[in-house]
N, CA, C and O atoms as a GROMACS GRO file, in nm:
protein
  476
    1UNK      N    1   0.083  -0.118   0.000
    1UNK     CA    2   0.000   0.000   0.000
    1UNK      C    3   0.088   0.124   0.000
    1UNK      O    4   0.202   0.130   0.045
    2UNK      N    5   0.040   0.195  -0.040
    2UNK     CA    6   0.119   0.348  -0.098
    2UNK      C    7   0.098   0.403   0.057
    2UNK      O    8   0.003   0.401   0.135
    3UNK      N    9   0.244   0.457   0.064
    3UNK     CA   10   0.255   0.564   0.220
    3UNK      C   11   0.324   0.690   0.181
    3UNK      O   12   0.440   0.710   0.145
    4UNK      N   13   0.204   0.786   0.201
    4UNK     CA   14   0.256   0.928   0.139
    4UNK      C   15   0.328   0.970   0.236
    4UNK      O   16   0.331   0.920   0.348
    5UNK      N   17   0.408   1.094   0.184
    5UNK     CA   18   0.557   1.095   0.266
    5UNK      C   19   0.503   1.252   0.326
    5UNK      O   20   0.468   1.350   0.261
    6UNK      N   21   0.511   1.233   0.477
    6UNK     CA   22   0.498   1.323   0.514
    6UNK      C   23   0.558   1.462   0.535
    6UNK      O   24   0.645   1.482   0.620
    7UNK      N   25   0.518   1.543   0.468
    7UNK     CA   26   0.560   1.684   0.407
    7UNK      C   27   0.667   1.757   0.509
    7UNK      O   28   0.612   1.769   0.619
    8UNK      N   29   0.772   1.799   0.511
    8UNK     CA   30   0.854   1.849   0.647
    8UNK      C   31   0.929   1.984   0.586
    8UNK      O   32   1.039   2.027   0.623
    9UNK      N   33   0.850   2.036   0.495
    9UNK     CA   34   0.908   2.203   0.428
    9UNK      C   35   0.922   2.307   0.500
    9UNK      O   36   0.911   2.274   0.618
   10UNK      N   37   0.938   2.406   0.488
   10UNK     CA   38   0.922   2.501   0.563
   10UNK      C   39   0.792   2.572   0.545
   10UNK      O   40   0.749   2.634   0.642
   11UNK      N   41   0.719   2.570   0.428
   11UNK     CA   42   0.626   2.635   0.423
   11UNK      C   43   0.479   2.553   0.516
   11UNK      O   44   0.383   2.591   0.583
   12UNK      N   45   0.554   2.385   0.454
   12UNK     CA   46   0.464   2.326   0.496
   12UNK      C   47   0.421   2.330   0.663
   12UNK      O   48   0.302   2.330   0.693
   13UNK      N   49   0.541   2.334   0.782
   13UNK     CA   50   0.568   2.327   0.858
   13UNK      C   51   0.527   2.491   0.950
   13UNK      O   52   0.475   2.495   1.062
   14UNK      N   53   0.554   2.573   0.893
   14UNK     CA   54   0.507   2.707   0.897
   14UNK      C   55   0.355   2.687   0.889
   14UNK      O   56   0.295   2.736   0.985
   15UNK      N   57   0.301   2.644   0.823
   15UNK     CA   58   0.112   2.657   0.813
   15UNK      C   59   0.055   2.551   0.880
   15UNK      O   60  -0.067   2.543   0.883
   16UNK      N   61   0.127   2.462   0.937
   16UNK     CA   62   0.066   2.375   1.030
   16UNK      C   63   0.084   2.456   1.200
   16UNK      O   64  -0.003   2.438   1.285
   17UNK      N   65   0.174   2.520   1.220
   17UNK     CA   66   0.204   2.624   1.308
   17UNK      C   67   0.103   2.701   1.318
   17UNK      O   68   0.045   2.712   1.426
   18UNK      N   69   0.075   2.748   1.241
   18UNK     CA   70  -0.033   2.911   1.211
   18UNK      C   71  -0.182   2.827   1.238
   18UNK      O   72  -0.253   2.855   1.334
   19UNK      N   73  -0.216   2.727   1.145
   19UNK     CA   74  -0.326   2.667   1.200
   19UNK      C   75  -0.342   2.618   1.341
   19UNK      O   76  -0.449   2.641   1.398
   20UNK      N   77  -0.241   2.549   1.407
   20UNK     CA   78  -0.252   2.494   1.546
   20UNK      C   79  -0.269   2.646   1.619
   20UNK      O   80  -0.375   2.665   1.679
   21UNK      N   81  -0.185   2.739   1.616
   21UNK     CA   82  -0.210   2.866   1.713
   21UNK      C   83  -0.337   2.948   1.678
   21UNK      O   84  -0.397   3.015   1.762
   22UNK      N   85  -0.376   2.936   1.535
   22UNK     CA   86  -0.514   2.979   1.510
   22UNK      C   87  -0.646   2.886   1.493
   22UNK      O   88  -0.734   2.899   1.408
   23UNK      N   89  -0.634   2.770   1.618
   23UNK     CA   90  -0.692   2.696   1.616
   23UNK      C   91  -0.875   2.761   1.661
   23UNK      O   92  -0.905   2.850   1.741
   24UNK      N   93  -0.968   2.673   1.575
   24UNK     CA   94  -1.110   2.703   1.629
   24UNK      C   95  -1.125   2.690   1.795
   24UNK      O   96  -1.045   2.645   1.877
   25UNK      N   97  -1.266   2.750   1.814
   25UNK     CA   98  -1.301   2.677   1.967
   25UNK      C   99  -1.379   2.561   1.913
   25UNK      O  100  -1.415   2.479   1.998
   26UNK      N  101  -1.400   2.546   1.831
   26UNK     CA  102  -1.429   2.392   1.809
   26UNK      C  103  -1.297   2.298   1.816
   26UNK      O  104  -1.294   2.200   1.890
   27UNK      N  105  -1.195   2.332   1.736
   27UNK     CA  106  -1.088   2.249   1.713
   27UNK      C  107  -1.007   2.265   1.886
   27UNK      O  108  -0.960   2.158   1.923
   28UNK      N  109  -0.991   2.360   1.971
   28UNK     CA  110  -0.995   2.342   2.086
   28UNK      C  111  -1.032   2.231   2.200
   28UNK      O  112  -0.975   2.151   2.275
   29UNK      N  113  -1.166   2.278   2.166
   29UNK     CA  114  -1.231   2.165   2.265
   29UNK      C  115  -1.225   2.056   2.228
   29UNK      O  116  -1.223   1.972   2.319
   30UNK      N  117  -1.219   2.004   2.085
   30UNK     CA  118  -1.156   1.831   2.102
   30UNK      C  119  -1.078   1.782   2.090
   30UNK      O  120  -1.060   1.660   2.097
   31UNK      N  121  -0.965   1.919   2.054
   31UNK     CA  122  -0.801   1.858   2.166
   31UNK      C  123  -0.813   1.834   2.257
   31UNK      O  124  -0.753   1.739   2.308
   32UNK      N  125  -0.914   1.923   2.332
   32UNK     CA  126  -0.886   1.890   2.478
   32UNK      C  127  -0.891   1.765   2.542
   32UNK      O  128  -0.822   1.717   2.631
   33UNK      N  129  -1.036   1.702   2.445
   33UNK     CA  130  -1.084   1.548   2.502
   33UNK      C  131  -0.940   1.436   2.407
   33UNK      O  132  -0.892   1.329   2.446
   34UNK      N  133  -0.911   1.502   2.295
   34UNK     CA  134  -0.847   1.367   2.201
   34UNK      C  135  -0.661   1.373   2.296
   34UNK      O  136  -0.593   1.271   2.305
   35UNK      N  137  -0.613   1.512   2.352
   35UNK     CA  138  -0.496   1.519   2.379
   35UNK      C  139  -0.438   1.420   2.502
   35UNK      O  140  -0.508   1.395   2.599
   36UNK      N  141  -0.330   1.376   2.491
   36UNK     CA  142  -0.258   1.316   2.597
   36UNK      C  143  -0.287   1.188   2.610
   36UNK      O  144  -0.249   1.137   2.715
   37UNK      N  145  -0.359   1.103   2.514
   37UNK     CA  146  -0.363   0.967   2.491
   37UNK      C  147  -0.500   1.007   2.604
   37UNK      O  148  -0.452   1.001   2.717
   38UNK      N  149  -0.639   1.042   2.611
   38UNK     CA  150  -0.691   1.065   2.704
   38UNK      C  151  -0.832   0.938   2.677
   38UNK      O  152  -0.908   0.888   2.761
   39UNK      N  153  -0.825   0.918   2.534
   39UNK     CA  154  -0.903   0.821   2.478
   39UNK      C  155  -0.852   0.674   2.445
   39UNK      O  156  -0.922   0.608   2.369
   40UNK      N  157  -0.704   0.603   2.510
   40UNK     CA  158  -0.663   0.507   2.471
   40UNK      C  159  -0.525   0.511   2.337
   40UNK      O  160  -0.432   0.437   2.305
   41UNK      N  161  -0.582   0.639   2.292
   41UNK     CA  162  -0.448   0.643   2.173
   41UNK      C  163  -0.439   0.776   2.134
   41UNK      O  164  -0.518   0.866   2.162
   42UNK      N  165  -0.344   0.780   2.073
   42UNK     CA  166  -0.241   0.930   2.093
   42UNK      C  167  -0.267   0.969   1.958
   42UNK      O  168  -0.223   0.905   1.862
   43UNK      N  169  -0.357   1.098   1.945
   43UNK     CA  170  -0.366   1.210   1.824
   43UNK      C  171  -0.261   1.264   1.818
   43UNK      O  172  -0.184   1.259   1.914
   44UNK      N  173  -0.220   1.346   1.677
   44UNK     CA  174  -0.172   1.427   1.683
   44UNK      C  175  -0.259   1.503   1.610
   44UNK      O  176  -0.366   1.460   1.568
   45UNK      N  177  -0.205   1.654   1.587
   45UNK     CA  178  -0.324   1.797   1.523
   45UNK      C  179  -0.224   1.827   1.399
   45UNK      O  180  -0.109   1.790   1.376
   46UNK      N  181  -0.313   1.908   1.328
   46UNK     CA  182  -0.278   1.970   1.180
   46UNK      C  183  -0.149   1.864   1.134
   46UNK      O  184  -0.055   1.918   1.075
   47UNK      N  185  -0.144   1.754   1.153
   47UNK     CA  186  -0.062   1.675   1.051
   47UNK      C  187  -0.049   1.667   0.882
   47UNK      O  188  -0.143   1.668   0.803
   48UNK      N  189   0.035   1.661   0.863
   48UNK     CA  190   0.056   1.636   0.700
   48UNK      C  191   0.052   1.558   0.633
   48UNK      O  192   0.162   1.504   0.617
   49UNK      N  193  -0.072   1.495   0.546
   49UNK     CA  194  -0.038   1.346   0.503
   49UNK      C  195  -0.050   1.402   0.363
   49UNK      O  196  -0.154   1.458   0.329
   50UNK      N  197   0.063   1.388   0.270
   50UNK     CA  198   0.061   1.402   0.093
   50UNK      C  199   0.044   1.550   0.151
   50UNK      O  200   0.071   1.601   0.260
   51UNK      N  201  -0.009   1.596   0.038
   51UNK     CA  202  -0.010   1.739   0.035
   51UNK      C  203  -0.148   1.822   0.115
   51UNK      O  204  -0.195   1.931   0.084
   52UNK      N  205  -0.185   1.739   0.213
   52UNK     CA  206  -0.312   1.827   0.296
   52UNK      C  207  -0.258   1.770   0.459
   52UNK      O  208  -0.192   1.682   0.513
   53UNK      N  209  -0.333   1.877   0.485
   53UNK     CA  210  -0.287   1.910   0.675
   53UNK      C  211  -0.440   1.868   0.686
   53UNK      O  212  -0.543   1.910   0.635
   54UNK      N  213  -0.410   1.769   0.772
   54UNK     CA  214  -0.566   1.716   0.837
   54UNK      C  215  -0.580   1.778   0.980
   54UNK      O  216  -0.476   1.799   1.044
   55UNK      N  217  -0.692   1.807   1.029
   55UNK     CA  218  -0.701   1.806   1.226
   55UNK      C  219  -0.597   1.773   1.310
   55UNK      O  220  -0.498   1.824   1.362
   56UNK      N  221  -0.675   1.638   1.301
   56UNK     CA  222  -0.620   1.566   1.402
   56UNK      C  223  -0.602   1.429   1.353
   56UNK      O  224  -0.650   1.413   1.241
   57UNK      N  225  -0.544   1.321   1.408
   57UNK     CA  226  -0.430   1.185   1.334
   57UNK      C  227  -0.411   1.107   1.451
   57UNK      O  228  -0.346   1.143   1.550
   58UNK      N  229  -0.478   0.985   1.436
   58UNK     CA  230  -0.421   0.877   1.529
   58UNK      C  231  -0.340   0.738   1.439
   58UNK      O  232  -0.372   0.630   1.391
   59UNK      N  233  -0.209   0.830   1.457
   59UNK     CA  234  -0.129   0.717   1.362
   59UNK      C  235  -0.149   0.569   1.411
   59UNK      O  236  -0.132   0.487   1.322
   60UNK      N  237  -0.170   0.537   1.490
   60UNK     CA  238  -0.175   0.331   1.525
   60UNK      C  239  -0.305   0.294   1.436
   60UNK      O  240  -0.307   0.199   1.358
   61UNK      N  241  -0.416   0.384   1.458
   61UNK     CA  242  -0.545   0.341   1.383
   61UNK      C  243  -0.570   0.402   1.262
   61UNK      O  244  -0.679   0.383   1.209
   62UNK      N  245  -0.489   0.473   1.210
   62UNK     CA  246  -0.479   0.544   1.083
   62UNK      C  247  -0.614   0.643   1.032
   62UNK      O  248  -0.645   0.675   0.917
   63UNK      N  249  -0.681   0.678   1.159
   63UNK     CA  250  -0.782   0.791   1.181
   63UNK      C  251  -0.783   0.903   1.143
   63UNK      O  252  -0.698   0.971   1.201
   64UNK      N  253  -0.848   0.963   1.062
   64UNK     CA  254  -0.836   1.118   1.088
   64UNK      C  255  -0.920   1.196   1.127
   64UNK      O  256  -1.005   1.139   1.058
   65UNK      N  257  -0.990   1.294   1.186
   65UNK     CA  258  -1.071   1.342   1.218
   65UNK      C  259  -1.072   1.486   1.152
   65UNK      O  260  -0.971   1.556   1.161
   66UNK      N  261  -1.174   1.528   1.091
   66UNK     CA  262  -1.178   1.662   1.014
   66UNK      C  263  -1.320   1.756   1.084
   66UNK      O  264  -1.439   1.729   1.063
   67UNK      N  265  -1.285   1.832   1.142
   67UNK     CA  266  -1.382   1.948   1.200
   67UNK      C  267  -1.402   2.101   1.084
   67UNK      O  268  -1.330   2.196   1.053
   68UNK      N  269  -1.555   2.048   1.045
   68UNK     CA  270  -1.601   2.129   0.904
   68UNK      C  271  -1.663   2.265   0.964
   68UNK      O  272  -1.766   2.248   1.030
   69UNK      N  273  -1.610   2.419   0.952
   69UNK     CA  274  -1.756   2.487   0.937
   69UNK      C  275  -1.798   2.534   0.851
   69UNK      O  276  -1.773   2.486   0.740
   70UNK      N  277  -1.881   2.647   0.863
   70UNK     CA  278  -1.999   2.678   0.753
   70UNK      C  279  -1.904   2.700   0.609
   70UNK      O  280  -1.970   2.698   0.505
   71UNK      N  281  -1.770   2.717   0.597
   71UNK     CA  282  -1.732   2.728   0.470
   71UNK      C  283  -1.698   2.618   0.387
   71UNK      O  284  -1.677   2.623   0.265
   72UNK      N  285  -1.693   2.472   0.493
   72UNK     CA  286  -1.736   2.375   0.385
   72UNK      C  287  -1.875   2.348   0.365
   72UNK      O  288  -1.898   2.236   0.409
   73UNK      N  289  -1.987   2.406   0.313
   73UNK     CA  290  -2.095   2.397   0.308
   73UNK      C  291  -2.128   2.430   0.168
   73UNK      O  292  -2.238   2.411   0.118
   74UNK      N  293  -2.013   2.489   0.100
   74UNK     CA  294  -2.068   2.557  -0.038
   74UNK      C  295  -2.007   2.423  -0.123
   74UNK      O  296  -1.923   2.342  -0.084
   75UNK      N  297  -2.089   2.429  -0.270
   75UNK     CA  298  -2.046   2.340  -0.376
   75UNK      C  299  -1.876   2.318  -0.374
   75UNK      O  300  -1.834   2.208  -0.337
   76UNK      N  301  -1.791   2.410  -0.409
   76UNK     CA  302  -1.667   2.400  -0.453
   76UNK      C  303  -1.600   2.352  -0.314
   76UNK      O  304  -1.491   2.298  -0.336
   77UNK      N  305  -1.630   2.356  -0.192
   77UNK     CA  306  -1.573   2.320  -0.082
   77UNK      C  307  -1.594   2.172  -0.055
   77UNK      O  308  -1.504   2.102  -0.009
   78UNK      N  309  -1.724   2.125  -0.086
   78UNK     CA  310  -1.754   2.003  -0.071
   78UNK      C  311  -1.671   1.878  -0.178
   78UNK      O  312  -1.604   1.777  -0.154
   79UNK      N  313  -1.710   1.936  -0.285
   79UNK     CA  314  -1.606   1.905  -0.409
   79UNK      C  315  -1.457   1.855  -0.318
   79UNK      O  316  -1.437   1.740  -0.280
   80UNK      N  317  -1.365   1.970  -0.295
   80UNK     CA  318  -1.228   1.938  -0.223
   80UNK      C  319  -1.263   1.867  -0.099
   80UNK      O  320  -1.216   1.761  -0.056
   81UNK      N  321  -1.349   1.941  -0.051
   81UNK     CA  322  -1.360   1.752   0.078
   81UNK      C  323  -1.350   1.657   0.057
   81UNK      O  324  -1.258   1.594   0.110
   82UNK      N  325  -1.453   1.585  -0.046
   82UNK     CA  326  -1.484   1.483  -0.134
   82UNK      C  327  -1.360   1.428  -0.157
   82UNK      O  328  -1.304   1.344  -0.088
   83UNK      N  329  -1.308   1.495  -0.288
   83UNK     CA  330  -1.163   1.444  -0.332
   83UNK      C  331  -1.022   1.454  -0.187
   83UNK      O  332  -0.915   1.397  -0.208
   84UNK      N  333  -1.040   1.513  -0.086
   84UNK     CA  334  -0.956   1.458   0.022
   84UNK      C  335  -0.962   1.350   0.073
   84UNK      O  336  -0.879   1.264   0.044
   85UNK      N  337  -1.082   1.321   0.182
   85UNK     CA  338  -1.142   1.213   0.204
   85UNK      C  339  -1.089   1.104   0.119
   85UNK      O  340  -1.000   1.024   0.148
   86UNK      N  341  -1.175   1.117  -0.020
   86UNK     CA  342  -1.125   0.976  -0.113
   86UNK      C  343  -0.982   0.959  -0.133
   86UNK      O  344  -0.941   0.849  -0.170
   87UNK      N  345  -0.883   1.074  -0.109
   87UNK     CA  346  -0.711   1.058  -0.147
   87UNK      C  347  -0.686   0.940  -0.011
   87UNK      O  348  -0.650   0.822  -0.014
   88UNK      N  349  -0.730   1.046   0.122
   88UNK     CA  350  -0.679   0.973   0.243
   88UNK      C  351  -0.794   0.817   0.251
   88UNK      O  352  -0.769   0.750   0.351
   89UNK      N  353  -0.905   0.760   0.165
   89UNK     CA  354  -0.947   0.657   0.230
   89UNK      C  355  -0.876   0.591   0.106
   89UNK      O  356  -0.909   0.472   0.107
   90UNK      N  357  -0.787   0.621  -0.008
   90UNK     CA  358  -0.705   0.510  -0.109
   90UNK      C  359  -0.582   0.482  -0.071
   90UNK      O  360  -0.510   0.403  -0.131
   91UNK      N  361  -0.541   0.570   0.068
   91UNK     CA  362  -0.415   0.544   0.099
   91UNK      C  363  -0.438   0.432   0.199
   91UNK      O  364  -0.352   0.344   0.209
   92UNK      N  365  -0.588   0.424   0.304
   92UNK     CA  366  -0.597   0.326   0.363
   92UNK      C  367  -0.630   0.387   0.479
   92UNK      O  368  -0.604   0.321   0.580
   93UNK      N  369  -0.685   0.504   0.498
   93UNK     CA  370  -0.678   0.550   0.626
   93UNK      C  371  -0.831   0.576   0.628
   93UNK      O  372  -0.895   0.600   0.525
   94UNK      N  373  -0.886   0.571   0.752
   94UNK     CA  374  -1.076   0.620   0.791
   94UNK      C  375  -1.045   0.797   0.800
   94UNK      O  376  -0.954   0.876   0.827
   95UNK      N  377  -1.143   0.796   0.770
   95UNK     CA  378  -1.219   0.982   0.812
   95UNK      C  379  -1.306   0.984   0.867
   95UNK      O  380  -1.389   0.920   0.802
   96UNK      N  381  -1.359   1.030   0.981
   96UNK     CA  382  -1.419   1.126   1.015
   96UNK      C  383  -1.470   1.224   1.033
   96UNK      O  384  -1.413   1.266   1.134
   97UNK      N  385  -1.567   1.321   0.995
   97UNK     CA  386  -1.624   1.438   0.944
   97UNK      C  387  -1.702   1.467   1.059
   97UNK      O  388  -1.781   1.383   1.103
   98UNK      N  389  -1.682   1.611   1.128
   98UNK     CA  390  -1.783   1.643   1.218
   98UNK      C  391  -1.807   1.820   1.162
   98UNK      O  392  -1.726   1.893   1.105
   99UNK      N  393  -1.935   1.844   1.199
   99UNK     CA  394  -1.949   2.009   1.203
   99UNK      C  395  -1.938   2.052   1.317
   99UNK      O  396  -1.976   1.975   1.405
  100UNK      N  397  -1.876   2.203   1.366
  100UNK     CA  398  -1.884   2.242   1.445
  100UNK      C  399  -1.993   2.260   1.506
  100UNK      O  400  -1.970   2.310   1.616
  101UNK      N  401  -2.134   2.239   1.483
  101UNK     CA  402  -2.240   2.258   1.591
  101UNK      C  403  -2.188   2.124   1.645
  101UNK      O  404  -2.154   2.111   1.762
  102UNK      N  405  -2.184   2.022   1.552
  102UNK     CA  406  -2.194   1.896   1.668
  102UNK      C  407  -2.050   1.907   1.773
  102UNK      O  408  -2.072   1.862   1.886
  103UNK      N  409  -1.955   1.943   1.759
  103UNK     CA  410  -1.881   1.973   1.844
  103UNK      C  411  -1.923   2.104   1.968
  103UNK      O  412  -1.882   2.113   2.083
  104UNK      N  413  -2.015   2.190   1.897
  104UNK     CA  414  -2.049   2.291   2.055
  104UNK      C  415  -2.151   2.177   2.093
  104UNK      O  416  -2.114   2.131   2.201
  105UNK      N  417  -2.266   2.112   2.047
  105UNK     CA  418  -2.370   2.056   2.131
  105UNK      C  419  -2.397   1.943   2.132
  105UNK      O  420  -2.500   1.893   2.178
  106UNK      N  421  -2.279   1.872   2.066
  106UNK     CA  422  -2.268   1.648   2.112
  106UNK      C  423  -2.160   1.642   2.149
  106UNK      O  424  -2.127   1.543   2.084
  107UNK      N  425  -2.067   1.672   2.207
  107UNK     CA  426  -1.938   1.666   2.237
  107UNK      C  427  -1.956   1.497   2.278
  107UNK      O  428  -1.885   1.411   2.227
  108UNK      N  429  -2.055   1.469   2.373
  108UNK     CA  430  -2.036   1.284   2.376
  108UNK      C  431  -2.055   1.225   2.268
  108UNK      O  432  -2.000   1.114   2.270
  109UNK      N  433  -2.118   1.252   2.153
  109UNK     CA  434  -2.210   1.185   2.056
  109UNK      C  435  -2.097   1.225   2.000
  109UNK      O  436  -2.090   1.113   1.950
  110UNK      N  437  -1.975   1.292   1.950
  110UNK     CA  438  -1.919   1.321   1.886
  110UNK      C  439  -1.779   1.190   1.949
  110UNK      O  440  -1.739   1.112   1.862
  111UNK      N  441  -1.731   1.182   2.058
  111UNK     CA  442  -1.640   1.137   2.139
  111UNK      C  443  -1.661   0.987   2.098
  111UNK      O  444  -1.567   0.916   2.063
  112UNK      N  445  -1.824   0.934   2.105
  112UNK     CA  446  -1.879   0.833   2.122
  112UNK      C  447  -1.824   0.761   1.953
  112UNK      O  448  -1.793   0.643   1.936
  113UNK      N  449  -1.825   0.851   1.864
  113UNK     CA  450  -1.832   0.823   1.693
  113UNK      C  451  -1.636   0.815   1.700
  113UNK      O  452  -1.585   0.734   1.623
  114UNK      N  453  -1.570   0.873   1.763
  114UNK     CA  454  -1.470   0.888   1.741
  114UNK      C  455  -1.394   0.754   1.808
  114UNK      O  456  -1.304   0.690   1.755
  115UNK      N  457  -1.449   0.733   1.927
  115UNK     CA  458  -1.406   0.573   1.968
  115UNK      C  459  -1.435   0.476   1.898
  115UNK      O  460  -1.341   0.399   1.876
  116UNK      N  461  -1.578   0.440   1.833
  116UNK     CA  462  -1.632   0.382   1.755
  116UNK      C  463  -1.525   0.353   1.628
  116UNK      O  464  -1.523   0.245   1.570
  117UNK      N  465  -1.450   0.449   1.599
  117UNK     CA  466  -1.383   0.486   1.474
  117UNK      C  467  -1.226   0.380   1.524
  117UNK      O  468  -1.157   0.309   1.452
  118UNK      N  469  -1.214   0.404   1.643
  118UNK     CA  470  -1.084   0.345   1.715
  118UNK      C  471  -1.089   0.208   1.708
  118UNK      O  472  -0.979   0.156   1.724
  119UNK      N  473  -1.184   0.130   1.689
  119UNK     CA  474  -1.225   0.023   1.733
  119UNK      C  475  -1.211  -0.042   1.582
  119UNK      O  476  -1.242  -0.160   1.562
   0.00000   0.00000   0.00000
């Protein structure tokens, strides 16, 4: 199976920076629950797999978790979701898709899908 090589540029490395410090309060709050191995296995955030920076990454289960808001909602955004998703599920890895409401108001129902995903 094809293992894309994880990107270590400067530019690349620079905008994974800028995203983690300009992180959402959505993308916040489920560091908070996914950080420090607090669920059984160890995320990491804005990782690089091929040429896209995902969330968050549980390399043992090859997880990713993607927290959407209202600007993936339009045609051309969904489009590049679409074709992400399908890059990262031909390399062999699951996705996960949440919107930020369900992160302000299922945080369990959200936690609950993300273990589910572990399993």
């Amino acid at each position: 199976m094809l293992t894309p090589r994880t990107h270590s540029n400067v530019v690349t490395k620079q905008s994974r920076k800028a995203l983690r410090n300009d992180a959402t309060i959505q993308e916040r709050m489920l560091w908070s629950k996914l950080k420090g191995s607090n669920i059984g296995y160890k995320f990491q955030r804005q990782h690089s797999i091929g040429k896209y920076i995902v969330d968050f990454y549980c390399p043992i289960k090859k997880l990713i978790v993607e927290i959407d808001g209202i600007q993936h909602g339009d045609i051309e955004d969904k489009k590049y979701d679409t074709e992400r998703t399908e890059y990262f599920e031909f390399l062999g890895y699951k996705v996960l898709r949440f919107w930020n409401n369900e992160i302000n108001t299922n945080m369990d129902g959200v936690m609950m899908k993300i273990k589910e995903g572990l399993s």
